[in-house]
C-alpha cells in the first residue's frame, strides 16, 4: 500500500504540531492505517518556522522521517520558504492564501490556497486557523475519510472547544470541496 | 499479579514514546517519580506529574540528578515502585548513585532518552552513544540490565518489563531509548489491566528481629524487608554482609561482588530477550537495538530481494549481551554487522565474542539523525562480497 509523506509548516504557536497529531491520529486510530508523527523541537519550534511530519502507510513505518513530502501544508511564509524545495515532484501544496505567496513550482505540483486565517477570524477565534487548514487539506488531498479526521479533531482539541473546532474543520472542508468543484469545472 | 485497572489507559492511544513510557510506568504500579527536567526526556516527567497525583502517587522535581537518583532509591526502600528519567548529561550525574542502587540491591527504573553527545551535545536530536556508559558508567564491578525500545508501543511495554525485572532481580533496570523514539508519535495499544502481568516485590516472611536485608549469596535473590512494620535494618554502599553492615575485607568483597555478578550471569536465559528473523540460512546476520533495529529493515529487505542471505537479531535486552547466541552464529555465518548510532560501542562486544570466527562490520553513525537505509545497505553489500 502506498506511503504518503506530509509536512506541516508554520510558526510556533499556530498549532502546527496539533495539526500533524490530528492527521496521524485520524490515520492510525480512526482509519486502521499506520502513521508516524515527528516534529521539530528546540528553539525553532518556539516562535519561528517550525514543522511537523507525518508518514501514513498501510504497513508499519520503518524509516521515521519525511524525505520528500507528497503533501506540504504551509501556514506561514517562512515555513513555506524553508520547505518549498524539498518536496516530491507531484507534491500537493496546501497553503494559507493570505499568509503565503507561492513561488514557481514544477509542472506536476498541485497547489490549493485557502483564506484560512480569514475564515478562522469569521468564526471569532483566529486560533482555529490550523483546524480550518486541516479541513481544507482533508477535502483537497482526499487521503483520509472526512469522518476519521473529524473524530481525530474531536478527540484531540481541549475539552469545551470541540464545537468551535468542528465548525472550523467543516468550514475548511467545505471550502476545499467547492474549490475542487471549480477546478474540475474549469478543466 | 495483574495491573490495577485504575492505572491502565486501556485502548488505542496516539502517544509519543515518552508519554508511552510514563503510561508503562503507571500501569506497572510505579507511584514515585523524582527527576530533573532534561530534553529530550522531559515529557515522561510531565505526564507522570500530571497523572500520578490523581492515582495516589508522588512526583518530585529534585534539585539535580544526583538527588533524583537517591530519592528513587529511598522511595523504593520505603516500599514504592519508583523511577526517574533523564538524558546524556543527567545520566552522567546519576551514575554514582546508580551504582549505589546496584550495591544496595534496590529495585527501581531509570529511563535514558539518549541524545547526541559528548557533553551537552545535541539536546533535541537522537543518539545511542550511552550504551557503554549504561554498562560500565558507575565505578566498581557489576552487571546491568538494559532494554531498548524501537517505538512508542515498545516504550510502553518495555517500561513495564523493566519494572518487572527490577523487582525480580532486586536491582535498578535501565530503559535505553532515544530522542527519535521518545518524540515519535504512533498508535500505542494499551491492553486491559488483566492482561498486564506484574512482578511484585518479595518481602521476608520472617519476624522482625530475625530477618536481614541481604540473606543470600551466589546470585539468589533475597526478599526485602518492609518499612513501618517493626523491622529495624541498615543498608550501606560500603561492602556489607547479610546484615547490611559494613565489612571491609577481601572475603566480604568477594561474596558481595560475586553475588551481584551472579544475579545476572546465572539468569541470562531468563533475562535475555532477542528477536531473530531469517537467521537459519543466513550468511550475514545484522544485529541492532532500539530505533536502529527498525531503520535497518528497508536495507535488509532490499538486500534479501537481491538474493543476499541476510538474517537479523533485534536485541530487546542489550545488556546482558546475548553472548551464547552470538558466539553460535559467529561459528556459522560469513559476517556479523552491528547497526548502532555511535562509532562502535555494542559492536565491541559483538566483535569480542566473534573471536575472529567471522568477519565483523560496524554500521556506525555519529547521531543527530538515524541511519539512512542506503548507508546500511552499502555495508551489507560490502559484507556480502
Coordinates of C-alpha atoms in Angstrom, one line a residue:
Chain A
X1 CA 0.0 0.0 0.0
X2 CA 1.2 3.5 -0.8
X3 CA 3.1 5.6 1.6
X4 CA 2.1 9.3 2.0
X5 CA 4.6 11.8 3.5
X6 CA 3.1 15.0 4.8
X7 CA 4.9 18.1 6.1
X8 CA 3.0 20.8 8.0
X9 CA 4.8 24.0 8.5
X10 CA 4.1 27.3 10.1
X11 CA 5.4 29.3 13.1
X12 CA 5.4 28.2 16.7
X13 CA 2.1 28.7 18.4
X14 CA -0.1 28.2 15.3
X15 CA -0.9 24.7 16.1
X16 CA 1.4 23.1 13.6
X17 CA 2.1 20.1 15.8
X18 CA -1.5 19.6 16.8
X19 CA -2.4 19.6 13.1
X20 CA 0.1 16.8 12.5
X21 CA -1.1 15.0 15.5
X22 CA -4.7 15.0 14.3
X23 CA -3.7 13.8 10.8
X24 CA -1.7 11.0 12.3
X25 CA -4.3 10.0 14.7
X26 CA -7.0 10.1 12.1
X27 CA -5.0 7.6 10.1
X28 CA -3.8 5.3 12.9
X29 CA -6.8 5.3 15.3
X30 CA -9.8 6.0 13.1
X31 CA -8.7 4.6 9.7
X32 CA -6.8 1.5 10.5
X33 CA -3.6 2.6 8.9
X34 CA -0.1 3.1 10.3
X35 CA 1.3 6.6 10.9
X36 CA 4.3 8.1 12.5
X37 CA 4.5 11.7 13.6
X38 CA 7.8 13.5 14.2
X39 CA 8.3 17.2 14.9
X40 CA 10.9 19.9 15.1
X41 CA 11.9 20.5 18.7
X42 CA 14.1 23.2 20.2
X43 CA 14.3 26.9 19.7
X44 CA 13.0 26.7 16.2
X45 CA 9.7 25.3 17.5
X46 CA 9.1 28.4 19.6
X47 CA 8.0 31.4 17.6
X48 CA 9.9 31.0 14.3
X49 CA 9.4 28.5 11.5
X50 CA 8.6 25.0 12.8
X51 CA 7.3 21.8 11.2
X52 CA 5.6 18.5 11.9
X53 CA 6.0 15.5 9.7
X54 CA 3.5 12.6 9.3
X55 CA 4.1 9.4 7.4
X56 CA 0.9 7.4 6.6
X57 CA 1.2 3.9 5.3
X58 CA -0.7 0.6 5.0
X59 CA 2.3 -1.1 6.7
X60 CA 4.5 -0.3 9.7
X61 CA 6.5 2.9 9.0
X62 CA 10.2 1.8 9.4
X63 CA 12.1 4.9 8.5
X64 CA 10.5 7.6 10.7
X65 CA 11.5 10.8 8.9
X66 CA 9.9 12.5 5.9
X67 CA 12.3 12.9 3.0
X68 CA 10.2 14.4 0.1
X69 CA 6.7 15.1 1.2
X70 CA 3.8 14.3 -1.1
X71 CA 1.8 17.0 0.7
X72 CA 3.1 20.2 2.1
X73 CA 0.7 22.2 4.3
X74 CA 2.1 25.8 4.6
X75 CA 0.7 28.1 7.3
X76 CA 3.4 30.7 7.2
X77 CA 5.7 32.4 4.7
X78 CA 8.9 31.4 6.5
X79 CA 7.7 27.8 6.8
X80 CA 6.9 27.7 3.1
X81 CA 10.2 29.2 2.1
X82 CA 12.1 26.8 4.3
X83 CA 10.5 23.7 2.9
X84 CA 9.2 24.6 -0.6
X85 CA 12.1 23.0 -2.5
X86 CA 12.3 19.7 -0.5
X87 CA 9.1 18.2 -1.9
X88 CA 8.0 15.3 -4.1
X89 CA 7.8 16.0 -7.9
X90 CA 4.0 15.7 -7.8
X91 CA 3.5 17.3 -4.3
X92 CA 0.2 18.8 -3.3
X93 CA 0.8 22.2 -1.7
X94 CA -2.0 23.3 0.6
X95 CA -1.4 26.9 1.9
X96 CA -3.0 29.9 3.6
X97 CA -3.6 32.4 0.8
X98 CA -3.3 35.4 3.0
X99 CA 0.0 34.4 4.6
X100 CA 1.9 32.6 1.9
X101 CA 2.8 33.9 -1.6
X102 CA 3.5 30.9 -3.8
X103 CA 6.7 30.8 -5.9
X104 CA 7.1 28.8 -9.1
X105 CA 6.9 25.0 -8.9
X106 CA 7.4 22.1 -11.3
X107 CA 4.5 21.2 -13.7
X108 CA 3.3 18.3 -11.7
X109 CA 2.9 20.2 -8.4
X110 CA -0.7 20.9 -7.5
X111 CA -1.5 23.9 -5.3
X112 CA -4.6 24.7 -3.3
X113 CA -5.0 28.0 -1.4
X114 CA -7.5 28.8 1.3
X115 CA -8.0 32.1 3.2
X116 CA -7.8 30.1 6.5
X117 CA -6.9 33.0 8.7
X118 CA -9.9 35.0 7.4
X119 CA -12.3 32.0 7.9
X120 CA -10.9 31.5 11.4
X121 CA -11.4 35.2 12.2
X122 CA -15.0 35.0 10.9
X123 CA -15.6 32.1 13.3
X124 CA -14.5 34.5 16.0
X125 CA -11.3 32.7 17.0
X126 CA -8.1 33.2 14.9
X127 CA -6.6 30.3 16.9
X128 CA -8.6 27.7 14.9
X129 CA -6.7 28.6 11.8
X130 CA -4.9 25.2 12.0
X131 CA -8.2 23.3 12.1
X132 CA -9.5 25.3 9.1
X133 CA -6.4 24.3 7.2
X134 CA -6.8 20.7 8.3
X135 CA -10.4 20.6 7.0
X136 CA -9.3 22.1 3.7
X137 CA -6.4 19.7 3.5
X138 CA -8.8 16.8 4.0
X139 CA -11.1 17.9 1.2
X140 CA -8.4 18.6 -1.4
X141 CA -6.0 15.8 -0.7
X142 CA -8.6 13.1 -0.2
X143 CA -6.1 10.8 1.5
X144 CA -8.3 10.3 4.7
X145 CA -12.0 9.9 5.2
X146 CA -13.7 13.1 6.4
X147 CA -15.2 11.2 9.4
X148 CA -11.8 9.9 10.5
X149 CA -10.4 13.4 10.5
X150 CA -13.4 14.8 12.3
X151 CA -13.2 12.2 15.0
X152 CA -9.5 12.9 15.4
X153 CA -10.3 16.6 15.8
X154 CA -13.0 16.0 18.3
X155 CA -10.8 13.8 20.5
X156 CA -7.6 16.0 20.3
X157 CA -8.7 19.6 21.0
X158 CA -9.1 20.9 24.5
X159 CA -12.4 19.9 26.1
X160 CA -15.0 22.6 25.7
X161 CA -13.7 23.7 22.3
X162 CA -14.9 20.7 20.3
X163 CA -17.9 22.6 18.8
X164 CA -15.9 25.5 17.6
X165 CA -13.1 23.3 16.2
X166 CA -15.5 21.0 14.4
X167 CA -17.1 24.1 12.9
X168 CA -13.7 25.3 11.8
X169 CA -13.0 21.9 10.3
X170 CA -16.2 21.8 8.4
X171 CA -15.7 25.3 7.1
X172 CA -12.3 24.4 5.8
X173 CA -13.5 21.2 4.3
X174 CA -16.5 22.8 2.5
X175 CA -14.2 25.5 1.1
X176 CA -12.0 22.7 -0.2
X177 CA -14.9 20.8 -1.8
X178 CA -16.1 23.9 -3.6
X179 CA -12.6 24.8 -4.8
X180 CA -12.2 21.2 -6.1
X181 CA -15.5 21.5 -7.9
X182 CA -14.5 24.8 -9.5
X183 CA -11.1 23.3 -10.6
X184 CA -12.9 20.4 -12.2
X185 CA -15.4 22.7 -13.9
X186 CA -12.7 24.9 -15.4
X187 CA -10.6 22.0 -16.5
Chain B
X1 CA -0.2 -10.3 39.9
X2 CA -2.2 -8.2 37.4
X3 CA -2.1 -4.5 36.9
X4 CA -4.6 -2.3 38.7
X5 CA -7.3 -1.2 36.2
X6 CA -7.2 2.3 37.7
X7 CA -3.7 2.7 36.4
X8 CA -4.2 1.5 32.9
X9 CA -5.4 3.6 30.0
X10 CA -6.8 0.6 28.1
X11 CA -7.4 1.3 24.4
X12 CA -5.8 2.6 21.2
X13 CA -3.9 5.8 22.1
X14 CA -1.8 8.1 19.9
X15 CA 1.2 8.8 22.0
X16 CA 4.9 9.6 21.7
X17 CA 7.5 7.3 23.1
X18 CA 8.0 9.4 26.2
X19 CA 4.3 9.6 27.1
X20 CA 4.0 5.9 26.4
X21 CA 6.9 5.2 28.7
X22 CA 5.2 7.2 31.5
X23 CA 2.0 5.2 30.9
X24 CA 4.0 2.0 31.1
X25 CA 5.4 3.0 34.5
X26 CA 2.0 4.0 35.8
X27 CA 0.5 0.7 34.5
X28 CA 3.3 -1.2 36.3
X29 CA 2.2 0.4 39.5
X30 CA 5.0 3.0 39.8
X31 CA 3.9 5.5 42.5
X32 CA 7.0 7.7 42.9
X33 CA 9.0 9.7 40.4
X34 CA 11.9 12.0 41.2
X35 CA 13.7 13.7 38.4
X36 CA 15.3 16.8 37.0
X37 CA 14.0 18.0 33.6
X38 CA 16.2 17.5 30.6
X39 CA 15.5 17.4 26.9
X40 CA 14.5 15.0 25.3
X41 CA 13.2 13.1 28.3
X42 CA 11.0 15.8 30.0
X43 CA 7.7 14.6 28.6
X44 CA 8.0 11.4 30.8
X45 CA 8.2 13.6 33.9
X46 CA 5.5 15.9 32.7
X47 CA 3.0 13.2 32.0
X48 CA 3.8 11.4 35.3
X49 CA 3.5 14.7 37.2
X50 CA 0.0 15.3 35.7
X51 CA -1.3 11.8 36.2
X52 CA 0.2 10.4 39.4
X53 CA -1.3 12.7 42.0
X54 CA -4.8 11.5 40.8
X55 CA -3.7 8.0 41.4
X56 CA -2.3 8.5 44.9
X57 CA 1.4 8.7 43.9
X58 CA 4.1 11.3 44.3
X59 CA 6.1 13.4 41.8
X60 CA 9.1 15.4 43.0
X61 CA 11.2 17.7 40.9
X62 CA 14.5 17.5 42.6
X63 CA 17.4 19.9 42.7
X64 CA 19.5 17.8 40.4
X65 CA 20.1 14.3 39.0
X66 CA 22.3 13.1 41.9
X67 CA 19.4 13.8 44.3
X68 CA 16.9 12.3 41.9
X69 CA 18.6 9.0 41.8
X70 CA 18.9 9.0 45.6
X71 CA 15.3 9.9 46.0
X72 CA 14.1 7.0 43.9
X73 CA 16.3 4.5 45.8
X74 CA 14.9 5.8 49.1
X75 CA 11.3 5.6 47.8
X76 CA 11.9 2.0 46.8
X77 CA 13.2 1.1 50.2
X78 CA 10.2 2.9 51.5
X79 CA 8.0 0.4 49.7
X80 CA 7.0 2.1 46.4
X81 CA 7.9 1.3 42.9
X82 CA 9.9 4.2 41.7
X83 CA 11.5 5.7 38.6
X84 CA 13.4 8.6 37.1
X85 CA 14.2 9.7 33.5
X86 CA 17.0 11.7 32.1
X87 CA 19.3 12.1 29.1
X88 CA 23.1 12.2 28.5
X89 CA 24.4 14.9 30.9
X90 CA 21.9 13.8 33.6
X91 CA 22.7 10.2 33.0
X92 CA 26.4 11.0 33.8
X93 CA 25.3 12.7 37.0
X94 CA 23.1 9.7 38.0
X95 CA 25.9 7.2 37.5
X96 CA 27.4 7.3 41.0
X97 CA 24.1 6.6 42.7
X98 CA 23.0 4.1 40.1
X99 CA 26.0 2.2 41.5
X100 CA 24.6 2.7 44.9
X101 CA 21.3 1.2 43.7
X102 CA 23.3 -1.8 42.4
X103 CA 25.2 -2.2 45.7
X104 CA 22.0 -1.8 47.8
X105 CA 20.2 -4.2 45.5
X106 CA 17.3 -1.8 45.1
X107 CA 14.5 -2.2 42.5
X108 CA 14.0 0.9 40.5
X109 CA 13.8 2.0 36.9
X110 CA 15.9 4.7 35.0
X111 CA 14.8 5.7 31.5
X112 CA 17.6 7.4 29.5
X113 CA 16.2 9.1 26.4
X114 CA 19.5 9.3 24.6
X115 CA 20.6 12.4 22.7
X116 CA 23.8 13.2 20.8
X117 CA 26.8 13.7 23.0
X118 CA 29.5 14.1 24.4
X119 CA 28.7 16.8 27.0
X120 CA 25.5 18.8 26.2
X121 CA 25.8 17.7 22.6
X122 CA 22.5 17.7 20.7
X123 CA 19.7 18.2 23.2
X124 CA 16.9 17.8 20.6
X125 CA 18.4 15.1 18.4
X126 CA 18.9 11.4 18.8
X127 CA 21.9 9.3 19.7
X128 CA 22.7 5.8 21.0
X129 CA 26.1 6.6 22.4
X130 CA 25.4 6.0 26.1
X131 CA 25.3 2.2 25.7
X132 CA 28.8 1.6 27.2
X133 CA 28.1 4.1 29.9
X134 CA 25.0 2.1 30.7
X135 CA 27.2 -1.0 31.0
X136 CA 30.2 0.5 32.9
X137 CA 29.2 4.0 33.8
X138 CA 29.4 3.6 37.6
X139 CA 32.6 2.6 39.3
X140 CA 33.2 -1.0 40.5
X141 CA 32.3 -4.4 39.2
X142 CA 28.7 -5.3 38.5
X143 CA 26.3 -6.4 35.8
X144 CA 23.3 -4.5 34.5
X145 CA 20.0 -5.0 32.6
X146 CA 19.3 -2.5 29.8
X147 CA 16.3 -2.6 27.4
X148 CA 16.0 -0.7 24.1
X149 CA 12.5 0.1 22.7
X150 CA 12.1 0.8 19.0
X151 CA 8.7 2.6 19.1
X152 CA 6.2 4.2 21.4
X153 CA 4.4 0.8 21.7
X154 CA 7.6 -0.8 22.9
X155 CA 8.4 2.2 25.2
X156 CA 5.1 1.3 27.0
X157 CA 5.8 -2.5 27.1
X158 CA 9.4 -2.4 27.9
X159 CA 9.0 0.1 30.8
X160 CA 6.6 -2.4 32.4
X161 CA 9.1 -5.2 31.7
X162 CA 11.8 -3.1 33.3
X163 CA 9.8 -2.7 36.5
X164 CA 9.2 -6.5 36.5
X165 CA 12.9 -7.3 36.0
X166 CA 13.8 -4.8 38.7
X167 CA 11.6 -6.4 41.2
X168 CA 12.5 -9.9 40.2
X169 CA 16.3 -9.3 40.3
X170 CA 16.2 -6.6 43.0
X171 CA 18.2 -4.0 41.1
X172 CA 17.9 -0.8 39.1
X173 CA 17.0 -1.5 35.5
X174 CA 17.8 0.8 32.5
X175 CA 15.5 1.6 29.6
X176 CA 17.8 3.0 26.9
X177 CA 15.6 4.8 24.5
X178 CA 16.5 7.8 22.3
X179 CA 15.2 11.1 21.1
X180 CA 13.7 9.7 17.9
X181 CA 11.6 7.1 19.7
X182 CA 10.9 9.5 22.6
X183 CA 9.5 12.2 20.4
X184 CA 7.9 10.0 17.8
X185 CA 4.1 9.7 18.0
X186 CA 2.4 6.5 16.9
X187 CA -0.5 4.2 17.9
X188 CA 0.0 2.6 21.2
X189 CA -2.3 -0.3 22.1
X190 CA -2.7 -0.5 25.9
X191 CA -4.2 -3.8 26.8
X192 CA -6.8 -4.3 29.6
X193 CA -5.3 -4.4 33.1
X194 CA -5.9 -8.1 33.5
X195 CA -3.6 -8.8 30.6
X196 CA -0.7 -6.9 32.1
X197 CA 1.3 -9.3 34.3
X198 CA 3.3 -7.6 37.1
X199 CA 6.1 -9.0 39.3
X200 CA 5.5 -7.9 42.9
X201 CA 8.2 -7.4 45.4
X202 CA 9.1 -10.3 47.7
X203 CA 9.2 -9.4 51.3
X204 CA 10.6 -11.5 54.1
X205 CA 8.3 -13.9 55.9
X206 CA 10.5 -13.9 58.9
X207 CA 9.6 -11.9 62.1
X208 CA 11.2 -8.5 62.9
X209 CA 14.5 -9.1 64.7
X210 CA 15.1 -12.4 62.8
X211 CA 15.4 -11.1 59.3
X212 CA 18.2 -9.3 57.5
X213 CA 18.3 -7.3 54.2
X214 CA 20.9 -9.4 52.4
X215 CA 20.3 -13.0 53.3
X216 CA 21.6 -14.5 50.1
X217 CA 24.7 -15.1 48.1
X218 CA 25.7 -16.6 44.8
X219 CA 23.1 -14.8 42.8
X220 CA 20.0 -15.9 44.7
X221 CA 17.6 -13.1 45.3
X222 CA 16.9 -12.3 48.9
X223 CA 13.5 -11.0 49.9
X224 CA 13.5 -7.3 51.1
X225 CA 12.4 -6.1 54.5
X226 CA 9.4 -3.8 54.7
X227 CA 9.5 -0.5 56.5
X228 CA 7.0 0.6 59.1
X229 CA 6.3 -2.9 60.3
X230 CA 8.9 -3.2 63.1
X231 CA 11.9 -4.3 61.1
X232 CA 15.0 -2.3 62.0
X233 CA 17.7 -2.6 59.5
X234 CA 20.7 -0.8 57.9
X235 CA 21.9 -0.6 54.3
X236 CA 25.1 1.0 53.0
X237 CA 27.1 1.5 49.9
X238 CA 30.1 0.1 51.7
X239 CA 30.8 -3.6 51.1
X240 CA 28.5 -5.3 53.6
X241 CA 27.4 -8.7 54.9
X242 CA 24.0 -10.3 55.1
X243 CA 23.0 -7.9 57.9
X244 CA 23.7 -4.8 55.8
X245 CA 26.6 -3.7 58.0
X246 CA 30.0 -2.7 56.5
X247 CA 32.6 -5.4 56.4
X248 CA 35.8 -4.1 54.9
X249 CA 37.8 -7.1 53.8
X250 CA 38.5 -9.2 50.8
X251 CA 36.4 -12.0 51.8
X252 CA 33.2 -9.9 52.2
X253 CA 34.1 -8.2 48.9
X254 CA 34.3 -11.5 47.1
X255 CA 30.9 -12.7 48.5
X256 CA 29.2 -9.4 47.6
X257 CA 30.6 -8.7 44.2
X258 CA 30.3 -12.4 43.1
X259 CA 26.7 -12.2 44.2
X260 CA 26.0 -9.0 42.2
X261 CA 27.6 -10.5 39.1
X262 CA 26.0 -14.0 39.5
X263 CA 22.5 -12.5 39.9
X264 CA 22.6 -11.7 36.2
X265 CA 25.0 -14.3 34.9
X266 CA 23.1 -17.2 36.3
X267 CA 19.9 -15.9 34.9
X268 CA 20.8 -14.8 31.4
X269 CA 18.5 -17.3 29.8
X270 CA 15.6 -15.7 31.7
X271 CA 16.7 -12.1 31.1
X272 CA 18.0 -12.0 27.6
X273 CA 15.3 -11.2 25.0
X274 CA 16.3 -11.2 21.4
X275 CA 14.1 -11.4 18.3
X276 CA 15.5 -13.4 15.4
X277 CA 14.4 -13.4 11.8
X278 CA 15.8 -15.3 8.9
X279 CA 18.9 -16.5 10.7
X280 CA 18.5 -20.2 9.8
X281 CA 20.2 -20.0 6.4
X282 CA 21.8 -16.5 6.8
X283 CA 25.3 -15.8 5.6
X284 CA 25.2 -12.3 7.1
X285 CA 23.5 -11.5 10.4
X286 CA 22.6 -7.9 11.3
X287 CA 22.5 -7.1 15.0
X288 CA 20.9 -3.9 16.3
X289 CA 18.7 -2.5 19.0
X290 CA 16.2 0.4 19.5
X291 CA 15.5 2.7 16.7
X292 CA 18.4 1.5 14.6
X293 CA 17.0 -2.0 14.5
X294 CA 13.9 -0.5 12.9
X295 CA 15.7 1.7 10.4
X296 CA 17.8 -1.2 9.1
X297 CA 14.7 -3.1 7.9
X298 CA 14.4 -1.4 4.5
X299 CA 18.1 -2.1 3.8
X300 CA 17.7 -5.8 4.8
X301 CA 14.6 -6.2 2.7
X302 CA 16.4 -4.7 -0.3
X303 CA 19.4 -7.0 0.1
X304 CA 17.2 -10.1 0.5
X305 CA 15.3 -9.2 -2.6
X306 CA 18.7 -9.3 -4.4
X307 CA 19.3 -12.7 -3.1
X308 CA 21.7 -11.9 -0.3
X309 CA 21.1 -14.2 2.6
X310 CA 20.7 -11.7 5.4
X311 CA 19.3 -12.5 8.8
X312 CA 18.8 -10.3 11.8
X313 CA 18.7 -10.1 15.5
X314 CA 16.9 -7.3 17.3
X315 CA 18.3 -7.1 20.8
X316 CA 15.4 -6.0 23.1
X317 CA 17.9 -6.5 26.0
X318 CA 21.2 -5.1 25.1
X319 CA 22.7 -5.9 28.5
X320 CA 23.3 -8.6 29.4
X321 CA 24.6 -9.3 25.9
X322 CA 23.3 -12.3 24.1
X323 CA 26.7 -13.9 24.2
X324 CA 25.8 -17.5 23.7
X325 CA 23.7 -17.0 20.6
X326 CA 26.1 -14.6 19.0
X327 CA 29.0 -17.0 19.6
X328 CA 27.0 -19.8 17.9
X329 CA 26.2 -17.6 14.9
X330 CA 29.8 -16.4 14.6
X331 CA 30.9 -20.0 14.0
X332 CA 28.3 -20.4 11.3
X333 CA 28.0 -17.2 9.3
X334 CA 30.2 -15.2 7.0
X335 CA 29.7 -11.8 8.6
X336 CA 28.1 -10.1 11.6
X337 CA 27.1 -6.4 11.2
X338 CA 26.2 -4.2 14.2
X339 CA 24.0 -1.2 13.4
X340 CA 24.0 1.4 16.1
X341 CA 24.0 5.2 16.4
X342 CA 27.6 5.6 17.7
X343 CA 31.0 4.8 16.3
X344 CA 31.3 1.3 17.8
X345 CA 30.1 0.5 21.4
X346 CA 28.0 -2.6 21.5
X347 CA 29.9 -3.5 18.3
X348 CA 33.0 -4.1 20.5
X349 CA 31.1 -6.8 22.4
X350 CA 29.9 -8.5 19.3
X351 CA 33.5 -8.4 17.9
X352 CA 34.9 -9.8 21.1
X353 CA 32.5 -12.7 21.1
X354 CA 33.1 -13.4 17.4
X355 CA 36.8 -14.1 18.2
X356 CA 37.8 -13.9 14.6
X357 CA 35.5 -16.7 13.5
X358 CA 33.6 -14.5 11.1
X359 CA 34.1 -11.0 9.7
X360 CA 32.6 -8.2 11.8
X361 CA 31.4 -4.9 10.5
X362 CA 30.1 -1.7 12.1
X363 CA 27.3 0.3 10.6
X364 CA 28.0 3.3 12.8
X365 CA 26.6 6.8 12.9
X366 CA 27.5 9.9 14.9
X367 CA 23.9 10.6 15.8
X368 CA 21.8 13.7 15.2
X369 CA 19.5 11.7 13.0
X370 CA 19.0 8.0 12.3
X371 CA 20.9 5.9 9.7
X372 CA 19.9 6.2 6.1
X373 CA 18.8 2.8 5.0
X374 CA 21.0 3.3 1.9
X375 CA 24.2 3.5 4.0
X376 CA 23.3 0.3 5.8
X377 CA 22.6 -1.4 2.5
X378 CA 26.1 -0.4 1.2
X379 CA 27.6 -2.1 4.3
X380 CA 25.6 -5.3 3.6
X381 CA 26.9 -5.3 0.0
X382 CA 30.4 -4.9 1.3
X383 CA 30.0 -7.8 3.7
X384 CA 28.4 -10.0 1.0
X385 CA 31.5 -9.7 -1.3

